PDB file of C-alpha atoms in Angstrom:
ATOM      1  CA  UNK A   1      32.526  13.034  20.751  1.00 55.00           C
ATOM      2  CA  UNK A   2      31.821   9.498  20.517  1.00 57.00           C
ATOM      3  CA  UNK A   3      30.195   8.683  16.253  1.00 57.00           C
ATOM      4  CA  UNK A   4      26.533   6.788  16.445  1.00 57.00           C
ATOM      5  CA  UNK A   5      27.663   4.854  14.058  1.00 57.00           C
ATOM      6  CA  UNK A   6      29.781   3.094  16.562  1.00 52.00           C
ATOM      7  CA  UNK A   7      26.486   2.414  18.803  1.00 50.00           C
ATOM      8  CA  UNK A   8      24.404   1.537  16.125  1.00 52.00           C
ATOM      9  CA  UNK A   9      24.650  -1.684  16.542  1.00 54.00           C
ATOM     10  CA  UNK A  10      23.150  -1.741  19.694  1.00 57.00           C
ATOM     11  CA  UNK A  11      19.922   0.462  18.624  1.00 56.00           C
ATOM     12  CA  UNK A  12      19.258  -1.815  15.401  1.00 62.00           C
ATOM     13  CA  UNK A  13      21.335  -4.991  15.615  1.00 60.00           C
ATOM     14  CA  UNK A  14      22.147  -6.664  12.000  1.00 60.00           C
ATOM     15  CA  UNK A  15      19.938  -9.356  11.490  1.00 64.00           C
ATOM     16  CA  UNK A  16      21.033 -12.570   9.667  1.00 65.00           C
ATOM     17  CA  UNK A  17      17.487 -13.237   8.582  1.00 69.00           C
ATOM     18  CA  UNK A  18      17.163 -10.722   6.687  1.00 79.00           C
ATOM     19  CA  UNK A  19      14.437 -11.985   4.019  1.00 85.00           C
ATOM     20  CA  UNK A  20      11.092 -11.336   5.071  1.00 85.00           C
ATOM     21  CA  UNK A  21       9.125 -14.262   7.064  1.00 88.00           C
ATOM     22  CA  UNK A  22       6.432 -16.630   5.290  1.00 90.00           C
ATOM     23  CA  UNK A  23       3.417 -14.522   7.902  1.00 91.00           C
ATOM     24  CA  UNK A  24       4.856 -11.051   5.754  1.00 91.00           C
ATOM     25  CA  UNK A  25       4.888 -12.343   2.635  1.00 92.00           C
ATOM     26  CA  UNK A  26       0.967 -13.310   3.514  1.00 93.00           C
ATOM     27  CA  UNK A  27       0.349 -10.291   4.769  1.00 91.00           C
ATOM     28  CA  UNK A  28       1.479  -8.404   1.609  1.00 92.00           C
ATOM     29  CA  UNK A  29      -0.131 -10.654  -0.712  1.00 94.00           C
ATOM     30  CA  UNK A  30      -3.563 -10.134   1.082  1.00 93.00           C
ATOM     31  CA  UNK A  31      -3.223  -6.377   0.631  1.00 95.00           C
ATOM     32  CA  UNK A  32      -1.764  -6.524  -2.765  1.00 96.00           C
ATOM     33  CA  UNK A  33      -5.403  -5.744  -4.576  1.00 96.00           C
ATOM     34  CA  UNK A  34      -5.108  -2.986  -2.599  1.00 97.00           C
ATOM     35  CA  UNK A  35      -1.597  -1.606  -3.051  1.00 96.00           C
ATOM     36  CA  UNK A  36      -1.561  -1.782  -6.395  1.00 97.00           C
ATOM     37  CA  UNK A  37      -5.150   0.119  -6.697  1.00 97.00           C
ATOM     38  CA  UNK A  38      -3.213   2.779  -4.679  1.00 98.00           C
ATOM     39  CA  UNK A  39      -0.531   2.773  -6.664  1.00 98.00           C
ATOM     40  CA  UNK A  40      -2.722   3.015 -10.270  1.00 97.00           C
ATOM     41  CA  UNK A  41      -4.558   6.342  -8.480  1.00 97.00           C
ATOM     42  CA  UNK A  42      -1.525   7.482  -7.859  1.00 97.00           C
ATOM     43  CA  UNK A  43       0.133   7.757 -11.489  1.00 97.00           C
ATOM     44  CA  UNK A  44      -3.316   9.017 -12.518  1.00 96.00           C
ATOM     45  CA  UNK A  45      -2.969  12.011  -9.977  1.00 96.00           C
ATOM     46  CA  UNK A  46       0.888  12.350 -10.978  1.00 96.00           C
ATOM     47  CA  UNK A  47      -0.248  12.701 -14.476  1.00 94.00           C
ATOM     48  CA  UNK A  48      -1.878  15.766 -13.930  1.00 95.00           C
ATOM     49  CA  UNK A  49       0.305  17.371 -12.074  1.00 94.00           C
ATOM     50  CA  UNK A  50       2.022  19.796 -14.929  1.00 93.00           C
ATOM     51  CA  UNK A  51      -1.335  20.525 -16.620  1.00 93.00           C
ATOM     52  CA  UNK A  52      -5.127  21.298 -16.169  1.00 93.00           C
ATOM     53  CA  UNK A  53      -6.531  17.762 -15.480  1.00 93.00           C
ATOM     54  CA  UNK A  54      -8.923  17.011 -18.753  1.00 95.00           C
ATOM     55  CA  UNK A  55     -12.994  14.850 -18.793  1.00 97.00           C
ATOM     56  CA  UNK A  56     -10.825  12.092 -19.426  1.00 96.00           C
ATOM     57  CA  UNK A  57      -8.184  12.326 -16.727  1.00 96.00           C
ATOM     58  CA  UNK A  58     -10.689  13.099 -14.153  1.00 97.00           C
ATOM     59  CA  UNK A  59     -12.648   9.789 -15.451  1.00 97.00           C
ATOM     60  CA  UNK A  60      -9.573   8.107 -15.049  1.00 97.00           C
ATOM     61  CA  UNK A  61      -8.277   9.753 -11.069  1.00 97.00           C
ATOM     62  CA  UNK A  62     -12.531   9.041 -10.463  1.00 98.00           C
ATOM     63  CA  UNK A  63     -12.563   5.670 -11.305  1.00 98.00           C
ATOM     64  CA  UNK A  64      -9.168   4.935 -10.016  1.00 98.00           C
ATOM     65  CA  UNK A  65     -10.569   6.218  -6.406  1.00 98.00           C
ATOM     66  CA  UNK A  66     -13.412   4.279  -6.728  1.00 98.00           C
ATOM     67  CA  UNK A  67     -11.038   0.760  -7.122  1.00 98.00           C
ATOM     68  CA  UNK A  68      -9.503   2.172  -4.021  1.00 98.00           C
ATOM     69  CA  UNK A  69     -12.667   2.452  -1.862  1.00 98.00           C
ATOM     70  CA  UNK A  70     -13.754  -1.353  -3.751  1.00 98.00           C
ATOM     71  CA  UNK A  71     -10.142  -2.873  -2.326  1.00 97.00           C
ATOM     72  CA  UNK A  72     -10.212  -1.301   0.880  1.00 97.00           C
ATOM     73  CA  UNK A  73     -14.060  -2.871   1.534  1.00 97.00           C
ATOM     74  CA  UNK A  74     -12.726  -5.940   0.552  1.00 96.00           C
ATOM     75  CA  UNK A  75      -9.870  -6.147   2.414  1.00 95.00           C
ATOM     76  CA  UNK A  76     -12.016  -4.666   5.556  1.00 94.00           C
ATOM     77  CA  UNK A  77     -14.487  -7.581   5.093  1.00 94.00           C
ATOM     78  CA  UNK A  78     -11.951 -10.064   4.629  1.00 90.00           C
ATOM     79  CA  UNK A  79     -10.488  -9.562   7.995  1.00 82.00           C
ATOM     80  CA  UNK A  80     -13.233  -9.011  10.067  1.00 81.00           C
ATOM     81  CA  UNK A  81     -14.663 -12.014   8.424  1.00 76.00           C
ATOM     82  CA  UNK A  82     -11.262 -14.225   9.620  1.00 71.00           C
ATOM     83  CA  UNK A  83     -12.244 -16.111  13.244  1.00 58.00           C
ATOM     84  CA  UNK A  84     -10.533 -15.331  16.144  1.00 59.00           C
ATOM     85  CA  UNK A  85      -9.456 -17.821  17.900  1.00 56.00           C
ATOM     86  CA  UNK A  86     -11.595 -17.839  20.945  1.00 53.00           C
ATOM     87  CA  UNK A  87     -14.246 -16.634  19.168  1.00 55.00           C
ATOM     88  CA  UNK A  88     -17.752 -18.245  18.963  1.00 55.00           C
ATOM     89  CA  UNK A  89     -18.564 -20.256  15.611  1.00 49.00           C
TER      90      UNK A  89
END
């Protein structure tokens, strides 16, 4: 029985360049308002995991959702905002 380790170089070949490209590091920047909104409704849900979620904590998961819906607007209108090129001025 042959391992796939020894033909796994030839479904993901090592890459030398191994740092991401300029265009990703854009890309993630761009979305970052909306990552870390994500990530702060997130720790408010984990919060209340272990316990019968409080007015406060459900102010806080509320609010928290609300920043997610406000980033991913943004980031919607940013991009469909961004010319095409191609596309009429």
């Amino acid at each position: 029985m042959k391992s796939i380790a020894a033909l796994q170089n030839l479904v993901t070949p090592w890459s030398d360049g191994l740092e991401p490209s300029d265009a990703e590091l854009d890309a993630v920047e761009v979305e970052l308002p909306l990552i870390l909104a994500e990530v702060e409704l997130l720790d408010a849900q984990i919060m209340t995991l272990d316990r019968t979620p409080s007015e406060v904590d459900e102010r806080r998961i509320r609010r928290a959702r609300n920043r997610v819906m406000a980033a991913r607007r943004d980031l919607a209108n940013r991009t469909a905002g961004s010319t095409v090129s191609g596309d009429a001025a």
